[in-house]
């Protein structure tokens, strides 16, 4: 079987050039309080990569210069563990940007893995800045959640959600958005997003009294830690064949790399967070793109770098950092 | 040494069209329509029924395929295990209800 993504596009006469940069997604650290089995970042408490203060300033300068970049999406690792996380959020809010924080829930309760500092202030901080939170919860039950994210994670996530609900997150009339992310716990595709969202809402409300806004389904990309698991268990080939068989042209049209750019901790630009982890840097006319010489017109002229992992974004209902795309 | 029920053979299911393509095409169209779409039953409900039938019929290919299909339609492990218990209870009931036949015959034989 041919898993080359561009071959799939050519067969269908498709081209996927960049359309816009609506979102600047910045991975500010690979440090995390967790070490999840599927993590494409290979994030863990042992990682040390951090964006410099200069890098943070450059990102803010880019936002100030280009109002058409309406959203700052801060990710990691656990981005809250970066020493300038609070500054970054507050300054982007001051620039009137929509700020999304990829918040793993448990970081509220685990102490900072390097400094031992308490992170229990986070719900108040989030509510004060009114950022949108997107949080992973692989299932509405303990079994799958702990299998993927580690023992005890489900109960901690429930407690963290309770604290977020208490300050208004996920509560309809508050306007404070708490969105959850489902991703399969193994080499299979997510169920329909709307169906799962209804299950999550019913189960989390009835069992734990918890509320949230939307559920996003995300497919596991066959890269890094998850790929290693697939290789070791002899499941890589069947998983790739499954992704290929489920190629959906409508999902391909909506791939997120057409409307965002991803920034690495060192300031390099990538088409998405997955390309970042594979070190497939974005370039234009042979020059690597970075935040230090950022020019929007040049970024939009780049050719998106596709690989076989892109089949993960185009399978079935599609997958992106904002959930299904088709 | 070769053996029956190799897991990679599941991927060869489409090959049943060899020597009988028209019949296979008709079967797969029907199969897809019945199991792969939401109808009066949801795809998840159909997957759970298929999982129960897979166990009752002791088909390892189907057990693998419908365990995956249950997960891909959002079923929980509790729902999947309960579906298998339905199959098990039905099989026990089917065995036991035949004892009526045994008792009928017993009464006939005993003076």
XYZ file of C-alpha atoms in Angstrom:
437
model
C 0.000 0.000 0.000
C 1.182 3.511 -0.814
C 0.903 5.795 2.210
C 2.416 8.830 0.485
C -0.026 11.647 1.189
C 0.773 13.700 -1.891
C 0.108 10.660 -4.080
C -3.367 10.475 -2.536
C -3.926 14.146 -3.354
C -2.659 13.783 -6.929
C -4.908 10.781 -7.564
C -7.867 12.985 -6.735
C -6.552 16.078 -8.494
C -6.356 17.915 -5.185
C -4.000 20.666 -4.040
C -3.911 22.074 -0.531
C -2.131 25.421 -0.473
C -2.186 27.633 2.636
C -5.292 29.820 2.798
C -4.583 32.141 5.728
C -2.931 32.360 9.116
C -5.860 32.684 11.468
C -4.107 30.967 14.358
C -0.601 31.180 15.759
C -0.114 27.952 17.674
C 2.898 28.177 19.940
C 4.468 25.203 21.669
C 6.228 26.943 24.542
C 7.609 23.889 26.358
C 7.891 20.129 26.122
C 7.936 19.900 29.902
C 4.814 18.192 31.241
C 3.614 16.800 34.553
C 2.384 13.703 32.671
C 3.932 11.227 30.203
C 0.965 9.945 28.182
C 1.362 6.832 26.063
C 0.011 8.425 22.894
C 1.756 11.832 23.233
C 3.075 13.004 19.863
C 5.291 15.568 21.624
C 6.958 12.871 23.772
C 6.387 15.378 26.578
C 7.259 14.381 30.146
C 8.574 15.738 33.469
C 12.091 15.054 32.159
C 11.908 17.418 29.156
C 13.655 20.774 29.377
C 12.835 22.588 26.098
C 11.433 26.079 26.746
C 10.761 29.072 24.529
C 13.037 31.991 25.424
C 11.758 35.326 26.717
C 12.832 36.792 23.375
C 10.757 34.180 21.565
C 7.665 35.066 23.590
C 8.223 38.762 22.806
C 8.548 37.974 19.088
C 5.271 36.055 19.091
C 3.546 39.015 20.751
C 5.093 41.374 18.184
C 3.710 39.205 15.369
C 0.232 39.319 16.916
C 0.469 43.085 17.299
C 1.612 43.523 13.685
C -0.972 41.225 12.060
C -4.509 41.706 13.394
C -5.726 39.072 10.910
C -4.054 36.467 13.134
C -7.020 36.410 15.476
C -6.139 33.475 17.718
C -3.173 32.537 19.868
C -3.224 28.817 20.695
C -0.730 28.000 23.481
C 0.350 24.395 23.803
C 3.125 22.187 25.122
C 3.868 19.957 27.144
C 1.897 21.622 29.861
C 2.289 25.281 28.821
C 1.415 26.500 32.343
C 4.824 25.178 33.472
C 6.658 27.801 31.386
C 7.839 30.658 33.657
C 6.397 33.300 31.299
C 3.101 31.578 30.609
C 1.091 34.135 32.609
C 2.804 37.070 30.926
C 2.248 35.586 27.467
C -1.478 35.059 28.091
C -2.049 38.478 29.645
C -0.215 40.333 26.874
C -2.067 38.461 24.119
C -5.382 39.217 25.844
C -4.324 42.862 26.046
C -3.813 42.740 22.265
C -7.456 41.575 22.094
C -6.586 38.183 20.686
C -8.661 35.095 21.292
C -6.394 32.965 23.478
C -6.665 29.191 23.691
C -4.734 27.249 26.328
C -4.239 23.501 25.858
C -4.699 22.653 29.521
C -4.255 19.019 30.594
C -6.363 19.446 33.797
C -4.051 17.487 36.099
C -1.377 20.193 36.080
C -3.650 22.119 38.469
C -3.140 19.428 41.105
C 0.380 18.160 40.410
C 3.080 20.428 41.649
C 5.492 21.949 39.096
C 7.825 19.022 38.260
C 10.955 21.223 38.326
C 10.270 23.793 41.034
C 7.704 22.039 43.236
C 5.489 25.152 43.079
C 1.736 24.748 43.530
C -0.354 25.238 40.382
C -3.684 25.503 42.182
C -4.066 29.156 41.194
C -4.753 28.222 37.570
C -8.605 28.184 37.569
C -8.677 31.732 38.981
C -6.028 32.881 36.523
C -7.892 31.385 33.561
C -11.189 32.923 34.647
C -9.503 36.295 35.151
C -8.085 36.332 31.621
C -11.165 34.574 30.109
C -9.032 32.298 27.914
C -10.623 29.334 26.178
C -9.521 26.006 27.625
C -9.133 22.819 25.600
C -8.505 19.803 27.792
C -7.833 16.160 27.029
C -10.109 13.571 28.574
C -9.807 10.407 26.490
C -13.094 8.992 27.783
C -15.838 9.724 30.284
C -14.742 6.723 32.331
C -11.615 5.862 34.279
C -10.591 2.715 32.398
C -9.577 4.271 29.069
C -8.407 7.554 30.579
C -5.965 5.984 33.021
C -4.809 3.455 30.417
C -3.677 6.324 28.189
C -2.678 9.047 30.626
C -1.530 7.113 33.702
C -3.031 5.724 36.908
C -5.130 8.204 38.864
C -5.419 10.712 36.014
C -9.169 10.289 35.610
C -9.973 11.103 39.229
C -7.593 14.075 39.164
C -9.152 15.300 35.924
C -12.609 15.117 37.502
C -11.396 17.182 40.457
C -9.725 19.716 38.142
C -12.917 20.026 36.067
C -14.871 20.565 39.282
C -12.583 23.493 40.138
C -12.976 24.928 36.626
C -16.769 24.580 36.783
C -16.680 26.338 40.165
C -15.195 29.485 38.582
C -17.639 29.321 35.674
C -15.775 27.293 33.026
C -18.124 25.144 30.972
C -21.151 26.822 32.514
C -23.338 27.956 29.603
C -24.173 31.509 30.690
C -20.652 32.393 31.906
C -19.083 32.644 28.447
C -16.013 30.813 29.821
C -15.339 27.995 27.380
C -14.139 24.597 28.522
C -13.883 22.179 25.606
C -12.793 18.573 25.989
C -10.761 16.417 23.636
C -11.461 12.755 22.994
C -8.854 10.647 21.315
C -8.890 6.895 20.835
C -6.882 4.850 23.312
C -5.478 2.691 20.529
C -5.184 2.250 16.769
C -8.769 2.926 15.824
C -10.746 5.931 14.605
C -12.858 8.170 16.846
C -16.606 7.703 17.005
C -18.809 10.479 15.597
C -18.067 13.719 17.456
C -21.711 14.685 18.133
C -22.582 11.203 19.427
C -19.606 11.124 21.785
C -20.275 14.673 22.975
C -23.796 13.668 23.992
C -22.400 10.629 25.865
C -19.783 12.721 27.649
C -22.310 15.379 28.655
C -24.785 12.830 29.984
C -22.233 10.692 31.849
C -20.095 13.478 33.327
C -23.194 15.367 34.477
C -25.005 12.378 35.968
C -21.989 10.741 37.615
C -19.944 13.727 38.704
C -22.113 16.827 38.227
C -19.606 18.213 35.683
C -20.326 20.420 32.673
C -18.363 21.499 29.604
C -19.075 23.170 26.260
C -17.962 21.051 23.284
C -16.144 17.806 22.661
C -13.498 17.605 19.945
C -12.532 14.213 18.531
C -8.884 13.898 17.482
C -7.295 10.944 15.682
C -3.984 9.593 16.964
C -1.166 10.430 14.565
C 1.214 7.572 13.728
C 4.295 9.417 14.957
C 6.714 9.372 17.896
C 5.555 7.604 21.079
C 2.326 6.297 19.562
C 4.137 5.053 16.452
C 6.660 3.219 18.604
C 3.789 1.501 20.424
C 2.237 0.511 17.066
C 5.551 -0.862 15.814
C 6.215 -2.845 18.983
C 2.731 -4.353 18.993
C 2.725 -5.149 15.259
C -0.155 -2.767 14.623
C 1.520 -0.056 12.520
C 0.689 -1.562 9.123
C -2.997 -2.289 9.926
C -3.371 1.221 11.390
C -1.847 2.890 8.331
C -4.071 0.756 6.087
C -7.087 1.849 8.135
C -6.175 5.542 7.807
C -5.589 5.162 4.072
C -8.874 3.306 3.507
C -10.732 6.047 5.383
C -9.197 8.933 3.357
C -11.915 11.568 3.050
C -11.406 14.373 0.477
C -13.761 16.677 2.396
C -11.616 16.238 5.509
C -8.506 16.923 3.415
C -9.934 20.266 2.257
C -10.294 21.296 5.894
C -6.857 20.314 7.242
C -5.728 22.796 9.883
C -2.312 23.500 8.327
C -4.096 25.633 5.724
C -5.154 28.191 8.326
C -2.559 28.047 11.118
C 1.151 28.026 11.673
C 2.876 26.226 14.486
C 5.823 27.732 16.359
C 8.483 25.619 18.043
C 10.179 26.535 21.325
C 13.191 27.709 19.315
C 11.092 30.041 17.138
C 11.033 27.903 14.003
C 7.777 27.722 12.057
C 6.009 24.523 11.068
C 2.792 23.670 9.251
C 1.383 21.998 12.373
C 2.387 20.643 15.763
C 2.890 17.170 14.261
C 5.342 18.447 11.636
C 7.060 20.304 14.458
C 7.613 17.074 16.384
C 8.909 15.409 13.199
C 11.203 18.418 12.650
C 9.703 19.090 9.214
C 10.351 22.834 9.308
C 8.417 25.231 7.089
C 10.391 27.086 4.465
C 9.868 29.354 1.485
C 12.252 29.713 -1.461
C 14.791 27.570 0.354
C 14.810 29.693 3.517
C 13.670 28.298 6.857
C 10.800 30.329 8.311
C 11.047 31.609 11.885
C 9.316 34.088 14.178
C 12.477 36.210 14.153
C 11.958 37.321 10.534
C 8.228 36.666 10.275
C 6.512 38.008 7.177
C 2.910 36.923 6.650
C 2.997 37.109 2.847
C 6.069 34.857 2.768
C 4.463 32.396 5.179
C 1.416 32.198 2.914
C 3.619 31.473 -0.115
C 5.170 28.384 1.526
C 4.398 24.893 0.321
C 2.871 22.798 3.125
C 5.024 19.754 3.902
C 2.951 16.604 3.860
C 3.927 13.118 4.993
C 2.235 9.797 5.584
C 1.188 10.936 9.083
C -1.156 13.440 7.377
C -3.467 10.496 6.639
C -4.415 10.807 10.326
C -5.952 14.245 9.674
C -7.924 13.101 6.627
C -9.388 9.800 7.848
C -13.121 9.511 8.371
C -14.613 12.688 9.774
C -11.145 14.299 9.776
C -9.066 15.504 12.668
C -7.548 18.796 13.752
C -6.712 20.657 16.950
C -10.343 21.808 16.784
C -11.761 18.316 16.301
C -13.505 16.804 13.269
C -13.204 18.737 9.997
C -15.763 17.078 7.735
C 3.248 -24.641 10.607
C 0.047 -23.219 9.191
C -3.095 -23.063 11.254
C -6.718 -22.006 11.009
C -7.853 -18.456 11.849
C -4.783 -16.338 11.097
C -5.599 -12.760 12.210
C -4.164 -11.259 9.013
C -6.710 -13.286 7.020
C -9.441 -10.894 8.177
C -8.090 -8.384 5.638
C -8.714 -10.981 2.898
C -12.481 -10.969 3.479
C -12.942 -8.892 0.318
C -11.354 -11.772 -1.610
C -14.530 -13.864 -1.357
C -15.443 -12.217 -4.664
C -12.996 -14.455 -6.488
C -15.020 -16.851 -8.664
C -18.300 -15.210 -7.572
C -17.878 -11.456 -7.894
C -21.500 -10.530 -8.489
C -22.718 -12.429 -5.450
C -19.927 -10.971 -3.300
C -20.697 -7.451 -4.476
C -24.347 -7.903 -3.590
C -23.445 -9.365 -0.224
C -21.048 -6.519 0.661
C -23.563 -3.866 -0.387
C -26.172 -5.484 1.856
C -23.653 -6.048 4.675
C -22.514 -2.433 4.555
C -26.059 -1.130 4.522
C -27.079 -3.290 7.492
C -24.039 -2.856 9.744
C -22.398 0.376 8.626
C -25.198 2.938 8.738
C -27.453 4.495 11.325
C -31.035 3.315 10.797
C -33.794 2.438 13.228
C -30.808 1.187 15.268
C -27.673 3.265 15.715
C -24.336 2.030 14.387
C -23.271 1.503 18.005
C -26.305 -0.691 18.758
C -25.660 -2.691 15.601
C -21.996 -3.128 16.532
C -22.979 -4.449 19.975
C -25.445 -6.916 18.415
C -22.759 -8.029 15.959
C -20.293 -8.464 18.819
C -22.764 -10.692 20.650
C -23.397 -12.753 17.501
C -19.627 -13.023 16.926
C -19.278 -14.685 20.320
C -22.310 -16.927 19.907
C -20.932 -18.064 16.542
C -17.381 -18.205 17.953
C -15.865 -16.287 15.024
C -12.455 -14.843 15.966
C -12.373 -12.613 12.860
C -15.719 -11.093 13.820
C -14.727 -10.693 17.477
C -11.668 -8.640 16.434
C -13.608 -6.654 13.849
C -16.553 -5.834 16.089
C -14.462 -5.070 19.167
C -12.867 -2.366 17.011
C -16.219 -1.321 15.548
C -17.691 -1.010 19.061
C -14.826 1.305 20.056
C -15.164 3.298 16.818
C -18.827 3.887 17.557
C -18.098 4.975 21.134
C -19.282 1.898 23.050
C -17.891 1.405 26.545
C -16.215 -1.820 27.739
C -19.203 -2.331 30.076
C -21.633 -2.236 27.145
C -19.434 -4.634 25.170
C -19.169 -7.123 28.032
C -22.902 -6.934 28.677
C -23.569 -7.708 25.003
C -21.431 -10.862 25.352
C -23.434 -11.804 28.455
C -26.634 -11.479 26.424
C -25.175 -13.998 23.950
C -24.080 -16.269 26.808
C -27.452 -16.060 28.571
C -29.280 -16.764 25.316
C -27.123 -19.818 24.688
C -27.725 -21.101 28.235
C -31.445 -20.434 27.858
C -31.531 -22.169 24.485
C -29.844 -25.233 26.030
C -32.171 -25.252 29.032
C -35.387 -24.690 27.089
C -34.611 -27.903 25.208
C -35.059 -29.732 28.501
C -38.796 -29.285 27.911
C -38.380 -31.637 24.960
C -36.423 -34.021 27.176
C -39.128 -33.917 29.835
C -41.892 -34.423 27.256
C -40.117 -37.504 25.983
C -39.362 -38.664 29.518
C -43.063 -38.531 30.396
C -43.869 -40.465 27.239
C -41.371 -43.221 28.107
C -42.252 -43.623 31.782
C -45.236 -45.839 32.493
